Amino acid sequence: YLIGEKGKGMNQFFRLMNFARVAIANQALGLSQGAFDYALQYCDDEQGARKQFGKKISSFPAIKNLLVDMKVDIEAMRAIVYEATQAMDDKKKLEQELKENSGLEEQYKEQENKTYVLVCLAKYLTPKLGEKVVSNAVQILGGYGYMSEYPVERHFRDMKITDLYEGTGQIQALKVAGDVIKGRFDKELEKIEECLEKKITTEGYIYEAAWYLENRLKDFNQAVNQLKENKKFQQLHTEELTKELALIY
């Protein structure tokens, strides 16, 4: 039996891997959101919140800091998952248009490169942040968080597999860093740079964030250029490069 188009087996395989990796990134996001929701309910619910010294534990700065960190990480996960999913949809749309217009080949190739990097980036980042989120949820519940009677214990166990199947985090980092060093993500980095330049003309927190990210992007590009010249160090710094790209994007 022939599955798909003859001679396109490798393309079909990579397409399948992309779908699987985005699905796993969504799984990590869902586990994180579930752990956060339960931890928040446990420490801040009006009826059954855990109390210490006569106060809900959500009123203590140490717990507040954990909740804020969890929320920030979850929104970062959500952003990269949405970007990767949108890139896949755009790529699929271009595939259909390419059948009718061969002049879109260069645009399709750029979209294909972008999609591949973002999918691998989502698969790399979400388990890393997710493990931190569910660990904080366990921390908030204390000893209860380690018991199977409470759902965050299962969230804590289930999160680990998201970093293992369909390519470990280390494999994703190799792919992301390799494509960035080869210049396959240059167009997207240029768009980010243009966007940051516009934001810097504004005031307040947006200006500060844009200024910070612009400097990080300059350092990132400098590091990429150095790695292009020193190939023997490329695999040594794949994770650092991938983490930095995730922060910027």
PDB file of C-alpha atoms in Angstrom:
ATOM      1  CA  TYR A   1       0.000   0.000   0.000  1.00  0.00           C
ATOM      2  CA  LEU A   2       1.171   3.535  -0.797  1.00  0.00           C
ATOM      3  CA  ILE A   3       0.586   6.156   1.892  1.00  0.00           C
ATOM      4  CA  GLY A   4       0.744   9.676   0.514  1.00  0.00           C
ATOM      5  CA  GLU A   5       2.589  10.798  -2.605  1.00  0.00           C
ATOM      6  CA  LYS A   6       5.313   8.588  -4.052  1.00  0.00           C
ATOM      7  CA  GLY A   7       8.816   9.927  -3.452  1.00  0.00           C
ATOM      8  CA  LYS A   8       7.660  12.269  -0.675  1.00  0.00           C
ATOM      9  CA  GLY A   9       8.085   9.880   2.247  1.00  0.00           C
ATOM     10  CA  MET A  10      10.648  11.967   4.118  1.00  0.00           C
ATOM     11  CA  ASN A  11       8.505  15.099   3.809  1.00  0.00           C
ATOM     12  CA  GLN A  12       5.510  13.199   5.149  1.00  0.00           C
ATOM     13  CA  PHE A  13       7.584  11.894   8.045  1.00  0.00           C
ATOM     14  CA  PHE A  14       8.739  15.396   9.029  1.00  0.00           C
ATOM     15  CA  ARG A  15       5.180  16.692   8.733  1.00  0.00           C
ATOM     16  CA  LEU A  16       4.030  13.957  11.107  1.00  0.00           C
ATOM     17  CA  MET A  17       6.827  14.804  13.549  1.00  0.00           C
ATOM     18  CA  ASN A  18       5.815  18.467  13.492  1.00  0.00           C
ATOM     19  CA  PHE A  19       2.218  17.616  14.388  1.00  0.00           C
ATOM     20  CA  ALA A  20       3.362  15.299  17.177  1.00  0.00           C
ATOM     21  CA  ARG A  21       5.789  17.826  18.656  1.00  0.00           C
ATOM     22  CA  VAL A  22       3.209  20.614  18.706  1.00  0.00           C
ATOM     23  CA  ALA A  23       0.725  18.218  20.316  1.00  0.00           C
ATOM     24  CA  ILE A  24       3.256  17.395  23.038  1.00  0.00           C
ATOM     25  CA  ALA A  25       3.956  21.091  23.597  1.00  0.00           C
ATOM     26  CA  ASN A  26       0.209  21.532  24.081  1.00  0.00           C
ATOM     27  CA  GLN A  27       0.229  18.620  26.519  1.00  0.00           C
ATOM     28  CA  ALA A  28       2.940  20.310  28.587  1.00  0.00           C
ATOM     29  CA  LEU A  29       0.975  23.563  28.516  1.00  0.00           C
ATOM     30  CA  GLY A  30      -2.211  21.807  29.652  1.00  0.00           C
ATOM     31  CA  LEU A  31      -0.449  20.028  32.498  1.00  0.00           C
ATOM     32  CA  SER A  32       1.072  23.321  33.633  1.00  0.00           C
ATOM     33  CA  GLN A  33      -2.250  25.143  33.520  1.00  0.00           C
ATOM     34  CA  GLY A  34      -3.942  22.350  35.457  1.00  0.00           C
ATOM     35  CA  ALA A  35      -1.242  22.354  38.131  1.00  0.00           C
ATOM     36  CA  PHE A  36      -1.423  26.144  38.438  1.00  0.00           C
ATOM     37  CA  ASP A  37      -5.222  26.174  38.692  1.00  0.00           C
ATOM     38  CA  TYR A  38      -5.213  23.585  41.465  1.00  0.00           C
ATOM     39  CA  ALA A  39      -2.378  25.257  43.380  1.00  0.00           C
ATOM     40  CA  LEU A  40      -4.186  28.597  43.175  1.00  0.00           C
ATOM     41  CA  GLN A  41      -7.412  27.040  44.395  1.00  0.00           C
ATOM     42  CA  TYR A  42      -5.576  25.293  47.230  1.00  0.00           C
ATOM     43  CA  CYS A  43      -4.027  28.469  48.597  1.00  0.00           C
ATOM     44  CA  ASP A  44      -6.609  31.123  47.680  1.00  0.00           C
ATOM     45  CA  ASP A  45     -10.083  29.540  47.501  1.00  0.00           C
ATOM     46  CA  GLU A  46     -12.663  31.457  49.542  1.00  0.00           C
ATOM     47  CA  GLN A  47     -14.081  28.296  51.106  1.00  0.00           C
ATOM     48  CA  GLY A  48     -11.323  25.727  51.452  1.00  0.00           C
ATOM     49  CA  ALA A  49      -8.006  27.566  51.155  1.00  0.00           C
ATOM     50  CA  ARG A  50      -5.077  26.338  53.224  1.00  0.00           C
ATOM     51  CA  LYS A  51      -4.510  28.709  56.131  1.00  0.00           C
ATOM     52  CA  GLN A  52      -1.527  29.365  58.353  1.00  0.00           C
ATOM     53  CA  PHE A  53      -1.400  31.793  61.288  1.00  0.00           C
ATOM     54  CA  GLY A  54      -5.049  32.596  60.593  1.00  0.00           C
ATOM     55  CA  LYS A  55      -4.402  33.738  56.992  1.00  0.00           C
ATOM     56  CA  LYS A  56      -4.738  32.151  53.581  1.00  0.00           C
ATOM     57  CA  ILE A  57      -1.266  31.112  52.480  1.00  0.00           C
ATOM     58  CA  SER A  58      -1.763  33.043  49.227  1.00  0.00           C
ATOM     59  CA  SER A  59      -1.278  36.216  51.288  1.00  0.00           C
ATOM     60  CA  PHE A  60       2.356  35.339  52.034  1.00  0.00           C
ATOM     61  CA  PRO A  61       4.983  36.883  49.697  1.00  0.00           C
ATOM     62  CA  ALA A  62       6.820  33.570  49.223  1.00  0.00           C
ATOM     63  CA  ILE A  63       3.660  31.934  47.832  1.00  0.00           C
ATOM     64  CA  LYS A  64       2.756  35.000  45.768  1.00  0.00           C
ATOM     65  CA  ASN A  65       6.179  34.909  44.117  1.00  0.00           C
ATOM     66  CA  LEU A  66       5.733  31.252  43.199  1.00  0.00           C
ATOM     67  CA  LEU A  67       2.308  31.930  41.685  1.00  0.00           C
ATOM     68  CA  VAL A  68       3.600  34.883  39.665  1.00  0.00           C
ATOM     69  CA  ASP A  69       6.531  32.846  38.326  1.00  0.00           C
ATOM     70  CA  MET A  70       4.166  30.039  37.364  1.00  0.00           C
ATOM     71  CA  LYS A  71       1.801  32.392  35.536  1.00  0.00           C
ATOM     72  CA  VAL A  72       4.639  34.069  33.609  1.00  0.00           C
ATOM     73  CA  ASP A  73       6.056  30.700  32.529  1.00  0.00           C
ATOM     74  CA  ILE A  74       2.633  29.445  31.443  1.00  0.00           C
ATOM     75  CA  GLU A  75       2.004  32.512  29.296  1.00  0.00           C
ATOM     76  CA  ALA A  76       5.457  32.113  27.721  1.00  0.00           C
ATOM     77  CA  MET A  77       4.586  28.496  26.924  1.00  0.00           C
ATOM     78  CA  ARG A  78       1.235  29.507  25.495  1.00  0.00           C
ATOM     79  CA  ALA A  79       2.842  32.138  23.262  1.00  0.00           C
ATOM     80  CA  ILE A  80       5.384  29.781  21.684  1.00  0.00           C
ATOM     81  CA  VAL A  81       2.762  27.031  21.228  1.00  0.00           C
ATOM     82  CA  TYR A  82       0.429  29.453  19.454  1.00  0.00           C
ATOM     83  CA  GLU A  83       3.276  30.741  17.257  1.00  0.00           C
ATOM     84  CA  ALA A  84       4.304  27.208  16.267  1.00  0.00           C
ATOM     85  CA  THR A  85       0.700  26.218  15.539  1.00  0.00           C
ATOM     86  CA  GLN A  86       0.117  29.348  13.449  1.00  0.00           C
ATOM     87  CA  ALA A  87       3.316  28.669  11.503  1.00  0.00           C
ATOM     88  CA  MET A  88       2.090  25.152  10.712  1.00  0.00           C
ATOM     89  CA  ASP A  89      -1.253  26.504   9.498  1.00  0.00           C
ATOM     90  CA  ASP A  90       0.491  29.098   7.309  1.00  0.00           C
ATOM     91  CA  LYS A  91       2.753  26.417   5.852  1.00  0.00           C
ATOM     92  CA  LYS A  92      -0.215  24.194   5.025  1.00  0.00           C
ATOM     93  CA  LYS A  93      -1.979  27.103   3.325  1.00  0.00           C
ATOM     94  CA  LEU A  94       1.110  27.847   1.220  1.00  0.00           C
ATOM     95  CA  GLU A  95       1.344  24.178   0.238  1.00  0.00           C
ATOM     96  CA  GLN A  96      -2.111  24.413  -1.316  1.00  0.00           C
ATOM     97  CA  GLU A  97      -1.328  27.711  -3.055  1.00  0.00           C
ATOM     98  CA  LEU A  98       1.968  26.322  -4.359  1.00  0.00           C
ATOM     99  CA  LYS A  99       0.099  23.707  -6.384  1.00  0.00           C
ATOM    100  CA  GLU A 100      -1.481  26.514  -8.393  1.00  0.00           C
ATOM    101  CA  ASN A 101       1.390  29.039  -8.363  1.00  0.00           C
ATOM    102  CA  SER A 102       4.973  27.803  -8.694  1.00  0.00           C
ATOM    103  CA  GLY A 103       6.248  31.347  -8.062  1.00  0.00           C
ATOM    104  CA  LEU A 104       5.684  30.855  -4.337  1.00  0.00           C
ATOM    105  CA  GLU A 105       8.512  28.343  -3.936  1.00  0.00           C
ATOM    106  CA  GLU A 106      10.892  30.769  -2.200  1.00  0.00           C
ATOM    107  CA  GLN A 107       8.167  32.009   0.148  1.00  0.00           C
ATOM    108  CA  TYR A 108       7.212  28.418   0.926  1.00  0.00           C
ATOM    109  CA  LYS A 109      10.817  27.491   1.706  1.00  0.00           C
ATOM    110  CA  GLU A 110      11.114  30.416   4.143  1.00  0.00           C
ATOM    111  CA  GLN A 111       7.874  29.385   5.841  1.00  0.00           C
ATOM    112  CA  GLU A 112       9.029  25.772   6.015  1.00  0.00           C
ATOM    113  CA  ASN A 113      12.277  26.819   7.735  1.00  0.00           C
ATOM    114  CA  LYS A 114      10.403  29.064  10.172  1.00  0.00           C
ATOM    115  CA  THR A 115       7.888  26.330  10.995  1.00  0.00           C
ATOM    116  CA  TYR A 116      10.542  23.720  11.653  1.00  0.00           C
ATOM    117  CA  VAL A 117      12.480  25.981  14.024  1.00  0.00           C
ATOM    118  CA  LEU A 118       9.376  27.132  15.921  1.00  0.00           C
ATOM    119  CA  VAL A 119       8.015  23.606  16.317  1.00  0.00           C
ATOM    120  CA  CYS A 120      11.338  22.377  17.713  1.00  0.00           C
ATOM    121  CA  LEU A 121      11.594  25.484  19.901  1.00  0.00           C
ATOM    122  CA  ALA A 122       8.105  24.847  21.323  1.00  0.00           C
ATOM    123  CA  LYS A 123       8.950  21.199  21.954  1.00  0.00           C
ATOM    124  CA  TYR A 124      12.171  22.261  23.690  1.00  0.00           C
ATOM    125  CA  LEU A 125      10.813  25.105  25.812  1.00  0.00           C
ATOM    126  CA  THR A 126       7.448  23.872  27.081  1.00  0.00           C
ATOM    127  CA  PRO A 127       8.724  20.827  29.011  1.00  0.00           C
ATOM    128  CA  LYS A 128      11.521  22.906  30.567  1.00  0.00           C
ATOM    129  CA  LEU A 129       9.146  25.592  31.819  1.00  0.00           C
ATOM    130  CA  GLY A 130       6.452  23.016  32.561  1.00  0.00           C
ATOM    131  CA  GLU A 131       8.697  21.063  34.919  1.00  0.00           C
ATOM    132  CA  LYS A 132       9.356  24.282  36.808  1.00  0.00           C
ATOM    133  CA  VAL A 133       5.639  25.115  37.006  1.00  0.00           C
ATOM    134  CA  VAL A 134       4.494  21.725  38.298  1.00  0.00           C
ATOM    135  CA  SER A 135       7.397  21.633  40.751  1.00  0.00           C
ATOM    136  CA  ASN A 136       6.222  24.973  42.157  1.00  0.00           C
ATOM    137  CA  ALA A 137       2.683  23.592  42.402  1.00  0.00           C
ATOM    138  CA  VAL A 138       3.968  20.677  44.479  1.00  0.00           C
ATOM    139  CA  GLN A 139       5.927  23.144  46.593  1.00  0.00           C
ATOM    140  CA  ILE A 140       2.802  25.188  47.323  1.00  0.00           C
ATOM    141  CA  LEU A 141       0.904  22.106  48.463  1.00  0.00           C
ATOM    142  CA  GLY A 142       3.834  20.998  50.601  1.00  0.00           C
ATOM    143  CA  GLY A 143       3.688  17.354  51.656  1.00  0.00           C
ATOM    144  CA  TYR A 144       0.211  16.989  50.130  1.00  0.00           C
ATOM    145  CA  GLY A 145       1.708  17.773  46.728  1.00  0.00           C
ATOM    146  CA  TYR A 146       3.688  14.544  46.911  1.00  0.00           C
ATOM    147  CA  MET A 147       0.660  12.358  47.657  1.00  0.00           C
ATOM    148  CA  SER A 148      -1.379  10.602  44.968  1.00  0.00           C
ATOM    149  CA  GLU A 149      -4.630  11.860  46.545  1.00  0.00           C
ATOM    150  CA  TYR A 150      -3.837  15.280  45.055  1.00  0.00           C
ATOM    151  CA  PRO A 151      -3.685  15.883  41.257  1.00  0.00           C
ATOM    152  CA  VAL A 152      -0.434  17.869  41.180  1.00  0.00           C
ATOM    153  CA  GLU A 153       1.464  14.684  42.049  1.00  0.00           C
ATOM    154  CA  ARG A 154       0.357  13.205  38.742  1.00  0.00           C
ATOM    155  CA  HIS A 155       1.045  16.464  36.898  1.00  0.00           C
ATOM    156  CA  PHE A 156       4.573  16.290  38.289  1.00  0.00           C
ATOM    157  CA  ARG A 157       5.075  12.728  36.988  1.00  0.00           C
ATOM    158  CA  ASP A 158       3.350  13.204  33.646  1.00  0.00           C
ATOM    159  CA  MET A 159       5.320  16.335  32.788  1.00  0.00           C
ATOM    160  CA  LYS A 160       8.610  14.463  32.470  1.00  0.00           C
ATOM    161  CA  ILE A 161       7.525  12.396  29.483  1.00  0.00           C
ATOM    162  CA  THR A 162       6.909  15.559  27.447  1.00  0.00           C
ATOM    163  CA  ASP A 163      10.665  16.154  27.438  1.00  0.00           C
ATOM    164  CA  LEU A 164      11.414  12.617  26.240  1.00  0.00           C
ATOM    165  CA  TYR A 165       9.181  11.315  23.473  1.00  0.00           C
ATOM    166  CA  GLU A 166       9.188  12.613  19.869  1.00  0.00           C
ATOM    167  CA  GLY A 167      12.740  13.864  20.440  1.00  0.00           C
ATOM    168  CA  THR A 168      14.356  14.834  23.719  1.00  0.00           C
ATOM    169  CA  GLY A 169      15.079  18.441  24.638  1.00  0.00           C
ATOM    170  CA  GLN A 170      18.718  17.954  23.661  1.00  0.00           C
ATOM    171  CA  ILE A 171      17.712  16.808  20.167  1.00  0.00           C
ATOM    172  CA  GLN A 172      15.412  19.815  19.748  1.00  0.00           C
ATOM    173  CA  ALA A 173      18.244  22.133  20.810  1.00  0.00           C
ATOM    174  CA  LEU A 174      20.554  20.587  18.217  1.00  0.00           C
ATOM    175  CA  LYS A 175      17.979  21.128  15.482  1.00  0.00           C
ATOM    176  CA  VAL A 176      17.126  24.708  16.493  1.00  0.00           C
ATOM    177  CA  ALA A 177      20.744  25.802  16.927  1.00  0.00           C
ATOM    178  CA  GLY A 178      21.793  24.031  13.722  1.00  0.00           C
ATOM    179  CA  ASP A 179      19.145  25.790  11.634  1.00  0.00           C
ATOM    180  CA  VAL A 180      19.882  29.179  13.208  1.00  0.00           C
ATOM    181  CA  ILE A 181      23.629  28.831  12.538  1.00  0.00           C
ATOM    182  CA  LYS A 182      22.898  27.838   8.936  1.00  0.00           C
ATOM    183  CA  GLY A 183      20.862  31.028   8.499  1.00  0.00           C
ATOM    184  CA  ARG A 184      17.480  29.356   8.049  1.00  0.00           C
ATOM    185  CA  PHE A 185      15.872  31.623  10.650  1.00  0.00           C
ATOM    186  CA  ASP A 186      17.502  34.891   9.541  1.00  0.00           C
ATOM    187  CA  LYS A 187      14.341  36.337   7.973  1.00  0.00           C
ATOM    188  CA  GLU A 188      12.403  35.894  11.194  1.00  0.00           C
ATOM    189  CA  LEU A 189      15.178  37.437  13.290  1.00  0.00           C
ATOM    190  CA  GLU A 190      15.205  40.445  10.953  1.00  0.00           C
ATOM    191  CA  LYS A 191      11.452  40.884  11.470  1.00  0.00           C
ATOM    192  CA  ILE A 192      11.940  40.783  15.243  1.00  0.00           C
ATOM    193  CA  GLU A 193      14.661  43.418  14.999  1.00  0.00           C
ATOM    194  CA  GLU A 194      12.428  45.716  12.916  1.00  0.00           C
ATOM    195  CA  CYS A 195       9.576  45.271  15.391  1.00  0.00           C
ATOM    196  CA  LEU A 196      11.811  46.125  18.361  1.00  0.00           C
ATOM    197  CA  GLU A 197      13.092  49.267  16.647  1.00  0.00           C
ATOM    198  CA  LYS A 198       9.506  50.528  16.332  1.00  0.00           C
ATOM    199  CA  LYS A 199       8.671  49.706  19.971  1.00  0.00           C
ATOM    200  CA  ILE A 200      11.710  51.605  21.252  1.00  0.00           C
ATOM    201  CA  THR A 201      10.107  54.857  20.048  1.00  0.00           C
ATOM    202  CA  THR A 202       7.331  54.386  22.648  1.00  0.00           C
ATOM    203  CA  GLU A 203       7.547  55.078  26.363  1.00  0.00           C
ATOM    204  CA  GLY A 204       7.107  53.171  29.598  1.00  0.00           C
ATOM    205  CA  TYR A 205       7.408  49.415  30.125  1.00  0.00           C
ATOM    206  CA  ILE A 206       7.177  48.590  26.410  1.00  0.00           C
ATOM    207  CA  TYR A 207      10.196  50.793  25.729  1.00  0.00           C
ATOM    208  CA  GLU A 208      12.191  49.162  28.509  1.00  0.00           C
ATOM    209  CA  ALA A 209      11.302  45.646  27.367  1.00  0.00           C
ATOM    210  CA  ALA A 210      12.069  46.455  23.719  1.00  0.00           C
ATOM    211  CA  TRP A 211      15.391  48.048  24.619  1.00  0.00           C
ATOM    212  CA  TYR A 212      16.322  45.008  26.719  1.00  0.00           C
ATOM    213  CA  LEU A 213      15.371  42.540  23.991  1.00  0.00           C
ATOM    214  CA  GLU A 214      17.131  44.527  21.274  1.00  0.00           C
ATOM    215  CA  ASN A 215      20.392  44.286  23.196  1.00  0.00           C
ATOM    216  CA  ARG A 216      19.830  40.576  23.816  1.00  0.00           C
ATOM    217  CA  LEU A 217      19.218  40.101  20.091  1.00  0.00           C
ATOM    218  CA  LYS A 218      22.473  41.883  19.226  1.00  0.00           C
ATOM    219  CA  ASP A 219      24.376  39.624  21.633  1.00  0.00           C
ATOM    220  CA  PHE A 220      22.584  36.601  20.176  1.00  0.00           C
ATOM    221  CA  ASN A 221      23.523  37.491  16.597  1.00  0.00           C
ATOM    222  CA  GLN A 222      27.105  38.070  17.668  1.00  0.00           C
ATOM    223  CA  ALA A 223      27.220  34.651  19.330  1.00  0.00           C
ATOM    224  CA  VAL A 224      25.781  33.012  16.187  1.00  0.00           C
ATOM    225  CA  ASN A 225      28.454  34.647  14.012  1.00  0.00           C
ATOM    226  CA  GLN A 226      31.202  33.455  16.345  1.00  0.00           C
ATOM    227  CA  LEU A 227      29.863  29.907  16.238  1.00  0.00           C
ATOM    228  CA  LYS A 228      29.788  30.015  12.441  1.00  0.00           C
ATOM    229  CA  GLU A 229      33.522  30.708  12.520  1.00  0.00           C
ATOM    230  CA  ASN A 230      34.284  28.116  15.231  1.00  0.00           C
ATOM    231  CA  LYS A 231      32.430  24.979  14.194  1.00  0.00           C
ATOM    232  CA  LYS A 232      34.051  22.787  16.851  1.00  0.00           C
ATOM    233  CA  PHE A 233      32.157  24.728  19.560  1.00  0.00           C
ATOM    234  CA  GLN A 234      28.733  24.570  17.898  1.00  0.00           C
ATOM    235  CA  GLN A 235      27.393  21.439  19.598  1.00  0.00           C
ATOM    236  CA  LEU A 236      28.836  22.570  22.918  1.00  0.00           C
ATOM    237  CA  HIS A 237      26.621  25.676  22.950  1.00  0.00           C
ATOM    238  CA  THR A 238      23.407  24.374  21.346  1.00  0.00           C
ATOM    239  CA  GLU A 239      21.321  24.582  24.536  1.00  0.00           C
ATOM    240  CA  GLU A 240      22.531  28.081  25.435  1.00  0.00           C
ATOM    241  CA  LEU A 241      21.726  29.265  21.910  1.00  0.00           C
ATOM    242  CA  THR A 242      18.273  27.671  21.983  1.00  0.00           C
ATOM    243  CA  LYS A 243      17.438  29.107  25.413  1.00  0.00           C
ATOM    244  CA  GLU A 244      18.476  32.569  24.269  1.00  0.00           C
ATOM    245  CA  LEU A 245      16.360  32.331  21.116  1.00  0.00           C
ATOM    246  CA  ALA A 246      13.376  31.223  23.211  1.00  0.00           C
ATOM    247  CA  LEU A 247      13.844  34.226  25.506  1.00  0.00           C
ATOM    248  CA  ILE A 248      14.019  36.663  22.585  1.00  0.00           C
ATOM    249  CA  TYR A 249      11.162  35.152  20.595  1.00  0.00           C
TER     250      TYR A 249
END
